[in-house]
Coordinates of C-alpha atoms in Angstrom, one line a residue:
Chain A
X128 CA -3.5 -1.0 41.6
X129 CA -5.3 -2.2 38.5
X130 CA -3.5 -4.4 36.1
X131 CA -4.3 -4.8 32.3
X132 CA -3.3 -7.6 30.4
X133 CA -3.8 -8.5 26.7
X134 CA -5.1 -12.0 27.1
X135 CA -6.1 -14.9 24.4
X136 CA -9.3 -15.7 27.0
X137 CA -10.6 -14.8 30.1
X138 CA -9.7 -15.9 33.0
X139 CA -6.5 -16.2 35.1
X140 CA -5.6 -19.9 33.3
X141 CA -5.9 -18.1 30.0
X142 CA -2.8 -17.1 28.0
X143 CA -1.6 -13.8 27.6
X144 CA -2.3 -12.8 23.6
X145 CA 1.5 -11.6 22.7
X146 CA 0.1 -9.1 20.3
X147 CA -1.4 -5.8 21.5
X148 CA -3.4 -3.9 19.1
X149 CA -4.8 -7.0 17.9
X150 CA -5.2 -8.6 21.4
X151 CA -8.5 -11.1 21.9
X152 CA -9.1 -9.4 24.8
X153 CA -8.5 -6.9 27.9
X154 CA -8.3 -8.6 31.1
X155 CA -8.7 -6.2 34.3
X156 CA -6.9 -7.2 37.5
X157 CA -7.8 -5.0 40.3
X158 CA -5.9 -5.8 43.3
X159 CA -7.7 -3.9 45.8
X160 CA -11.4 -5.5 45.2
X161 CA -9.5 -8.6 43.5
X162 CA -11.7 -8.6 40.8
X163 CA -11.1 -9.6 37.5
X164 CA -12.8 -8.5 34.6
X165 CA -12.9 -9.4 30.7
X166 CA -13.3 -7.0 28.2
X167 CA -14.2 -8.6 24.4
X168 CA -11.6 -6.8 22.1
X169 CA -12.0 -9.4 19.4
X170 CA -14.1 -6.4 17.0
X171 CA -10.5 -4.7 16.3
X172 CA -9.9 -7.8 13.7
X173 CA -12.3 -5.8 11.3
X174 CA -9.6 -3.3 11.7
X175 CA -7.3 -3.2 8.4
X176 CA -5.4 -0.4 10.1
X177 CA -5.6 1.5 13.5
X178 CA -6.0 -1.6 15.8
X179 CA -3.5 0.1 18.0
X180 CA -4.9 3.4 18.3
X181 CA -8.2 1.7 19.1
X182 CA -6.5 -0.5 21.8
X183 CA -5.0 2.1 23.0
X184 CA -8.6 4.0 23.2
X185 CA -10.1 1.4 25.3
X186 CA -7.1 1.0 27.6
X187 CA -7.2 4.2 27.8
X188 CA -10.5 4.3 29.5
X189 CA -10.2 1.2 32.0
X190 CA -7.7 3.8 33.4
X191 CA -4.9 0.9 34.1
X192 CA -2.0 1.5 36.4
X193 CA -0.5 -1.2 34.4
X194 CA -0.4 -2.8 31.1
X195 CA 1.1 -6.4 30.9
X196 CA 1.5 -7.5 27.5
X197 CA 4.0 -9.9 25.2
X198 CA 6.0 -8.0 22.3
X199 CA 5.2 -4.8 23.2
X200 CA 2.9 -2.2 21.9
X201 CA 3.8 -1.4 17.9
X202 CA 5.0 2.2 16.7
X203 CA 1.6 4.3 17.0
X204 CA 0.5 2.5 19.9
X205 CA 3.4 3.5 21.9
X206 CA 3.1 7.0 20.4
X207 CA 0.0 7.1 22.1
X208 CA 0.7 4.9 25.3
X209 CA 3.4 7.9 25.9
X210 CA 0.5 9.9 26.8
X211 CA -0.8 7.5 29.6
X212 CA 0.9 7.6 33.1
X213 CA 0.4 3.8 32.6
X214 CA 3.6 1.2 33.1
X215 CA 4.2 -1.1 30.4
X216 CA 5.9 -4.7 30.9
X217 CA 6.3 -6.9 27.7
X218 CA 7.7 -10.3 27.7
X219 CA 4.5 -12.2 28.6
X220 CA 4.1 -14.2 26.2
X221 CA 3.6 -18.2 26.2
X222 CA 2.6 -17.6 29.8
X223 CA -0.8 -17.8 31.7
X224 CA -2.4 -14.5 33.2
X225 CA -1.4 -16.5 36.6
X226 CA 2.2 -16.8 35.7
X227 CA 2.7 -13.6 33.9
X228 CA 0.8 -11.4 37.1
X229 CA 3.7 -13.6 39.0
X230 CA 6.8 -12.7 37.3
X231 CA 5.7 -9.2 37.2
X232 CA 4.9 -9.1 41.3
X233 CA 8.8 -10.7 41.5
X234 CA 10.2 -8.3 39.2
X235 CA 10.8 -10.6 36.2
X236 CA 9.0 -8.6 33.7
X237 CA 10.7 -5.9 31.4
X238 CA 9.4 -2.7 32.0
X239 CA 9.5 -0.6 28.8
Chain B
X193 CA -11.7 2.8 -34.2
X194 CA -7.8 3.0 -35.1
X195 CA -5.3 3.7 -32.7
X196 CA -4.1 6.9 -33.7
X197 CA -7.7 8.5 -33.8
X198 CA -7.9 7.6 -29.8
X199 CA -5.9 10.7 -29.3
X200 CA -8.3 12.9 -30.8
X201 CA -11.2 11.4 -29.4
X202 CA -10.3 11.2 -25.8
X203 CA -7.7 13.7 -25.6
X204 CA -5.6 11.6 -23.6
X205 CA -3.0 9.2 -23.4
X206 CA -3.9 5.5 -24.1
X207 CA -3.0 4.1 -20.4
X208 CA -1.1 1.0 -20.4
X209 CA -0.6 0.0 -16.6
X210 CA 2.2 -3.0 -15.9
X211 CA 0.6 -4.7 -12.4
X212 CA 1.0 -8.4 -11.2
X213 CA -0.1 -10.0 -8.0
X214 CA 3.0 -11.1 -6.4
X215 CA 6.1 -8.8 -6.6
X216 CA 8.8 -9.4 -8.3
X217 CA 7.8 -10.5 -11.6
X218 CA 8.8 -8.4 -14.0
X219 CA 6.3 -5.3 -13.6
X220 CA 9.5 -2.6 -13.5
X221 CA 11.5 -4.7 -16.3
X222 CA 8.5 -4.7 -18.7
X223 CA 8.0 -1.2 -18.1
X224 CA 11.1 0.2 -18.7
X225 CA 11.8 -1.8 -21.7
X226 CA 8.9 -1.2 -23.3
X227 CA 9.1 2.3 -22.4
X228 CA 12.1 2.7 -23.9
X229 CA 11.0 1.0 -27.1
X230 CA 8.2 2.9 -27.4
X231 CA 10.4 6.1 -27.3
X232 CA 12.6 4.8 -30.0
X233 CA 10.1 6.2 -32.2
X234 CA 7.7 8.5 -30.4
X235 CA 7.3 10.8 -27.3
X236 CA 5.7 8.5 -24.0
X237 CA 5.8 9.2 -20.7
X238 CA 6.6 6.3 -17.9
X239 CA 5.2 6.9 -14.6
X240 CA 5.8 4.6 -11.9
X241 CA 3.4 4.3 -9.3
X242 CA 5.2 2.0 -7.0
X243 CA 5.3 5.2 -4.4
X244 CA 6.3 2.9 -1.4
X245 CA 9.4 1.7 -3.4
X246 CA 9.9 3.2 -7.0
X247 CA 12.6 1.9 -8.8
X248 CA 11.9 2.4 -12.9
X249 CA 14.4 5.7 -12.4
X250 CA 17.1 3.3 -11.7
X251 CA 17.0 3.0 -15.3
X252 CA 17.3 5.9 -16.8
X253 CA 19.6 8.9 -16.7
X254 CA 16.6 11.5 -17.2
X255 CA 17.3 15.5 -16.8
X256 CA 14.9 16.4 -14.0
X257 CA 12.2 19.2 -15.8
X258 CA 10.2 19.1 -12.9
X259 CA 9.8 18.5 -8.9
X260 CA 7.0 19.5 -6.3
X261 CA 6.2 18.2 -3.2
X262 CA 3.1 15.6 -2.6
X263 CA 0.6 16.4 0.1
X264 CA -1.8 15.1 1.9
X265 CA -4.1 16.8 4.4
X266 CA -4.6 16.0 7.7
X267 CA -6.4 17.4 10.5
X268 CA -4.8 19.6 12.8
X269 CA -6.0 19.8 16.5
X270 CA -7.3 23.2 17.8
X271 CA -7.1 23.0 21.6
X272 CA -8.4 26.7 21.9
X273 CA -11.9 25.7 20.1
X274 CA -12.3 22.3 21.1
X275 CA -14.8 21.3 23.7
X276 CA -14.1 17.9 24.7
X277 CA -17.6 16.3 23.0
X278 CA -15.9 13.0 22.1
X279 CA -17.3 13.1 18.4
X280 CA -14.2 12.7 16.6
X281 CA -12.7 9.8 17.6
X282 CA -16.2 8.0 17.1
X283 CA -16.4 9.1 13.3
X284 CA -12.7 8.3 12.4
X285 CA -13.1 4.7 10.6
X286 CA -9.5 4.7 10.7
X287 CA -8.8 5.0 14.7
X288 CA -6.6 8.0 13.4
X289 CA -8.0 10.3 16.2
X290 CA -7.8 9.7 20.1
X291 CA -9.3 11.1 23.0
X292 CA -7.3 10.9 26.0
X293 CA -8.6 12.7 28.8
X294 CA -8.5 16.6 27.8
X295 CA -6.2 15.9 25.0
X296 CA -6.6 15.3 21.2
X297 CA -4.3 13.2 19.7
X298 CA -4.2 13.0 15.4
X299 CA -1.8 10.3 14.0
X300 CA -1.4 11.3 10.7
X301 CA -0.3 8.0 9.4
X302 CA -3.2 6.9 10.0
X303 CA -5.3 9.3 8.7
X304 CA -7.1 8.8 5.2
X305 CA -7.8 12.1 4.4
X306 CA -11.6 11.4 4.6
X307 CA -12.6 15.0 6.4
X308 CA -15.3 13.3 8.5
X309 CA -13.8 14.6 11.4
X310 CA -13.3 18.0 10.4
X311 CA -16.7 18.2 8.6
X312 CA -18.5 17.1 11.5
X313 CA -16.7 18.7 14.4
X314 CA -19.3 21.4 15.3
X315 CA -16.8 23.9 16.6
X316 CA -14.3 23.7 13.8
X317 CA -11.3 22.5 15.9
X318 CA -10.4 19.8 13.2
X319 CA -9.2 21.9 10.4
X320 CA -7.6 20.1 7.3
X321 CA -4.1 21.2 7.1
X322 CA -1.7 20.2 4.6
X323 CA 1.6 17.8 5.4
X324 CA 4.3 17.0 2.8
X325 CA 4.3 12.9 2.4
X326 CA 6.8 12.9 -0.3
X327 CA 8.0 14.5 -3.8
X328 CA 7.0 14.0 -7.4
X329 CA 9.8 14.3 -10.2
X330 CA 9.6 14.3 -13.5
X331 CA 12.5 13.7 -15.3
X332 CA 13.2 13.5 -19.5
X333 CA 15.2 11.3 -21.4
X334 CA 14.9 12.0 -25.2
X335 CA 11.5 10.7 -26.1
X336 CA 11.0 9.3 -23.1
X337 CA 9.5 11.4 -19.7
X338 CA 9.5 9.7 -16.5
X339 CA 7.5 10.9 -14.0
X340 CA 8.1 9.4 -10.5
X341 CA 6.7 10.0 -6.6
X342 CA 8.3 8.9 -3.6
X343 CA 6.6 8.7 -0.2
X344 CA 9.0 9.8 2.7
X345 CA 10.1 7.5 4.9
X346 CA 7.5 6.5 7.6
X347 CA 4.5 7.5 5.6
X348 CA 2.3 4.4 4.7
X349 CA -0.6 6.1 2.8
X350 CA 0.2 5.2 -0.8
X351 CA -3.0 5.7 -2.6
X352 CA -3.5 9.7 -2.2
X353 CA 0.8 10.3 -3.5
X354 CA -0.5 7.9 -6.6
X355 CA -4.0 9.8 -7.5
X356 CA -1.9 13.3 -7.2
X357 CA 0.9 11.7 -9.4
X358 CA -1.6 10.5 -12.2
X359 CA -3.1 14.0 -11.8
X360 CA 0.1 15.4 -12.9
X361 CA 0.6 13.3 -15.9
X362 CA -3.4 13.8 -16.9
X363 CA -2.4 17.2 -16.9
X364 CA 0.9 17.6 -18.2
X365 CA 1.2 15.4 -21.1
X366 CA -2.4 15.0 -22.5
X367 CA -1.1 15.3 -25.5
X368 CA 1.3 11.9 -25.8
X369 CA -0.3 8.9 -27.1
X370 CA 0.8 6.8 -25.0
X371 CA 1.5 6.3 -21.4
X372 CA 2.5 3.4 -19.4
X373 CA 2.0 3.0 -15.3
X374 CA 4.6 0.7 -13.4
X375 CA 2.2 0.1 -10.4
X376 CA 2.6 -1.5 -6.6
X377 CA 2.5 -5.3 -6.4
X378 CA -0.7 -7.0 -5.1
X379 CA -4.0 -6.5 -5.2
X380 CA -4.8 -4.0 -2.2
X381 CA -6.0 -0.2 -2.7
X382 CA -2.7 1.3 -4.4
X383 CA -3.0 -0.9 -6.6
X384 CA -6.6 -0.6 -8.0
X385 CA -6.2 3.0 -7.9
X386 CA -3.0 3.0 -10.4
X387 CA -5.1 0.5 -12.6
X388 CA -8.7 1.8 -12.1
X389 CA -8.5 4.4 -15.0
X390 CA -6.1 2.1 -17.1
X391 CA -7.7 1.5 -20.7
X392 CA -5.6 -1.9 -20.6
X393 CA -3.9 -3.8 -18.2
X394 CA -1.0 -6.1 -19.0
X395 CA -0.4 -8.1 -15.5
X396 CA 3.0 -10.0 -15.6
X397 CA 3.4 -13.1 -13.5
X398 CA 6.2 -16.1 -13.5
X399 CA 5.0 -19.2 -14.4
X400 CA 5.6 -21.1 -10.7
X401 CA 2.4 -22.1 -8.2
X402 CA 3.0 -18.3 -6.1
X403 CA 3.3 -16.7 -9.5
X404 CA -0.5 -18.4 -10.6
X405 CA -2.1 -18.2 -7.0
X406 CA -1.6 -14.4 -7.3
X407 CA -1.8 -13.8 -10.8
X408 CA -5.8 -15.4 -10.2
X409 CA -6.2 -12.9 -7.2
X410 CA -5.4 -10.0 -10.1
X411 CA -7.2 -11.5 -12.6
X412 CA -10.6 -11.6 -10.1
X413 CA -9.3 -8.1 -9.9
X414 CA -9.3 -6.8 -13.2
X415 CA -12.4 -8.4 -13.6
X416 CA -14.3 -6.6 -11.2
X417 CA -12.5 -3.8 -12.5
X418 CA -13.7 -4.9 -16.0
X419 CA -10.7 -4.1 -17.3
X420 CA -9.2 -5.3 -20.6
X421 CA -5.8 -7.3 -19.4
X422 CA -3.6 -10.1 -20.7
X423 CA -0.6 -12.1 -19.1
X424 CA 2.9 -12.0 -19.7
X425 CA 4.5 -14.9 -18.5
X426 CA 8.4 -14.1 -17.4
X427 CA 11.0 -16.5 -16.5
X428 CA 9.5 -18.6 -19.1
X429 CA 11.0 -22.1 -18.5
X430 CA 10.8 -22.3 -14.9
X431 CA 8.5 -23.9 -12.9
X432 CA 5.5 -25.5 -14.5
X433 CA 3.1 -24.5 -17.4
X434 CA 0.0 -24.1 -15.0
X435 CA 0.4 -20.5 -15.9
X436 CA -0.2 -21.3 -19.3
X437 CA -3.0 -23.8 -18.3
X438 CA -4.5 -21.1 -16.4
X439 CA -4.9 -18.7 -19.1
X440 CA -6.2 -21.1 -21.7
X441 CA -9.1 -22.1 -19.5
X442 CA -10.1 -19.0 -18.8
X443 CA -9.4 -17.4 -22.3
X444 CA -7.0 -14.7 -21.0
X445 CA -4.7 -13.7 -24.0
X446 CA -1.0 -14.8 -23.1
X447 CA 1.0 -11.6 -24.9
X448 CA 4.4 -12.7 -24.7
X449 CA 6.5 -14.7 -22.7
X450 CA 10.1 -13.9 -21.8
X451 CA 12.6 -16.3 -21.2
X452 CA 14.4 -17.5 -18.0
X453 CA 18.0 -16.1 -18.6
X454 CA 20.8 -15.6 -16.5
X455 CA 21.8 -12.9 -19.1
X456 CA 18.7 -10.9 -18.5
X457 CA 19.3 -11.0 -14.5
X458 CA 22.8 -9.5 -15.6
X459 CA 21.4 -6.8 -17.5
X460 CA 18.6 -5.5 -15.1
X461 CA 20.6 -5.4 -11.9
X462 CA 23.5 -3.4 -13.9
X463 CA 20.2 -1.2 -14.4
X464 CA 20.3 -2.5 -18.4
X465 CA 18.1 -2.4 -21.0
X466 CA 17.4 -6.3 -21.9
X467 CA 15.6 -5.3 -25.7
X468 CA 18.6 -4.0 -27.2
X469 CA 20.5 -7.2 -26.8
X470 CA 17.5 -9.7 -27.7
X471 CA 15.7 -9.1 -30.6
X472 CA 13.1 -12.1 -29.7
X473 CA 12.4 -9.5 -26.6
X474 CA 12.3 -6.3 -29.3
X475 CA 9.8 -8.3 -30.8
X476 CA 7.9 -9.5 -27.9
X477 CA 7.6 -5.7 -27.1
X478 CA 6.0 -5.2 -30.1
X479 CA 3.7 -7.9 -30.4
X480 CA 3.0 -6.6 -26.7
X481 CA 2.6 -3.3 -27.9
X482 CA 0.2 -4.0 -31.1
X483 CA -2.2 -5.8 -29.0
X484 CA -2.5 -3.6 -26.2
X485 CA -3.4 -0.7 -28.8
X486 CA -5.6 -3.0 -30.5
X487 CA -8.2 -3.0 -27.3
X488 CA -8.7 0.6 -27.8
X489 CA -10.6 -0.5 -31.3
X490 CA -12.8 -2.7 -29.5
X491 CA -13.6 -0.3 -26.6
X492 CA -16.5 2.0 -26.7
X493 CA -15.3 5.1 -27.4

């Protein structure tokens, strides 16, 4: 399974970034190699509009099984979301990568 | 130049838009009572550009003359023609297109109506279609013709339903002298597109720090604009005079101030005329009036 999560940094201390479209970055959990890999999303802040569309995009392509974020994808994002087989859980926020990948494995996350 | 020769040399009303930084000032209060005034005497047309959230209409008990819808184009996916190549999401500026897997996805709320994508699709499977994003009215009162748009519910692209509306007026009432534009609040692009072919800009504020931290943000605007603008302060009495201060320092012409009254709050949420009942505001409206006309003696014709 690879895991997404919008993340304030990049490692498994950082904290997850609450805000999708906008997030800081794309963290990459795959559980089979255990690898975990950044991705910089921090251009989207140029983006006066369309910041979820474009997350969306490059989620998208890191082909997620997935996505754990904090308050959940806005409007358009989750209109194009729909299209992915991904599963979303939202709730995340004001915890570490560590702690959030945790509650998920135990079931504590909301699955939208 | 005098003021009743601008007619015949531009063949168009003289455009008076009402704009202020931060919302809630006045801009729909000035309009409509100096819209009114102005029809005491003479045909004018209101037109309120606030798309997002007109309100001027609230005003007014017009006969509607006239209704269309307002469109915008957007492009429209062609799965038979399309071959995959990954080009239009690239040249969207506004992430209005997506590429998932074998599937185009448009979001037309996103979408600026810039054609890159359908211009630069080399099959053609990005044609521009057109989607209805709300309805213009125009409505008559006497003297007085109010044109108004309305965006649907959901849509959030303001400035194409304000260009079209303008449109309308350019064409349909060429002949009144004068016209005035109730526009959006702030600063962003609705707003310089209902000011940007304004010969005069009056830009209403209330005279509190908020009031003068955006009233600089549309003055900066104007300027870069260059357009002719003056202040009118509202809720005169509150707050502090840094307003005032302001617009001495940086010799912007102060066209009236109307007072803070709880009698004036009355009148506009009963959807009231204030003029009528203070003739200090009749006269304001005038002075108002007079000065803004006077610009179009100064400006290059």
């Amino acid at each position: 399974m690879k895991i997404a999560f919008t993340a304030a940094g990049t490692n498994w201390d950082s904290m997850i970034d609450p805000r999708f479209g906008r997030t800081e970055y794309i963290v990459i959990h795959d559980e089979n190699s255990e690898e975990l890999i950044a991705i910089d999303n921090s251009a989207v802040k140029n983006e006066a509009h369309g910041a979820g569309t474009a997350t969306s995009q490059r989620i998208f392509e890191l082909k997620p099984d997935v996505l754990i974020t904090g308050n959940g994808p806005g409007d358009t994002a989750a209109k194009a979301l729909a299209h992915m087989k991904m599963k979303i859980f939202v709730g995340a926020q004001d915890m570490t990568l560590k702690q959030a990948y945790e509650k998920y494995k135990s079931g504590e996350l909301k699955e939208v | 130049m005098k003021p009743s020769d601008w007619l015949m040399i531009n063949q168009q009303p003289f455009k008076i838009a009402i704009a202020s930084g931060k919302g809630g000032t006045g801009k729909t209060t000035l309009s409509v009572n100096l819209a009114a005034y102005i029809a005491e005497q003479e045909d004018v047309v209101l037109v309120d550009l606030d798309v997002e959230e007109p309100n001027s209409g609230l005003f007014f008990e017009g006969k509607l003359v006239h209704e269309e819808d307002n469109l915008k184009m957007i492009p429209q996916w062609d799965e038979s023609l399309c071959t995959l190549c990954g080009l239009c999401p690239k040249v969207c500026n506004f992430h209005a297109i997506m590429q998932l897997g074998p599937t185009i996805l448009v979001f037309p709320e996103l979408c600026h109506s810039c054609y890159a994508c359908a211009e630069l699709c080399p099959v053609n499977a990005l044609p521009m279609t057109p989607k209805v994003i709300g309805k213009l009215r125009d409505y008559q009162v006497d003297k007085l013709h109010f044109v108004e748009s309305r965006l649907n519910i959901g849509e959030e692209q303001a400035v194409a339903s304000i260009a079209k509306t303008k449109k309308y007026v350019a064409g349909k009432y060429a002949e009144v002298r004068i016209a005035l534009f109730d526009s959006p609040p702030g600063t962003s692009c609705p707003v310089i597109e209902a000011t940007k072919d304004a010969d005069f800009v009056i830009l209403i504020t209330e005279p509190t720090p908020f009031g003068l931290h955006d009233l600089t943000l549309a003055v900066e605007t104007m300027r870069k604009l260059e357009k002719p603008f003056g202040v009118v302060v509202n809720r005169d009495g509150i707050g502090n005079d840094e307003v005032l201060r302001y617009c001495k320092a940086e010799n912007i012409p102060v066209l009236a101030r109307i007072p803070n009254s709880r009698k004036i709050a009355e009148l506009y949420s009963a959807g009231k005329l204030i003029y009528p009942e203070f003739p200090e505001i009749r006269e304001s409206l005038g002075h108002i009036l007079d000065y803004c006309l006077s610009t179009a003696e100064r400006s290059p014709a």
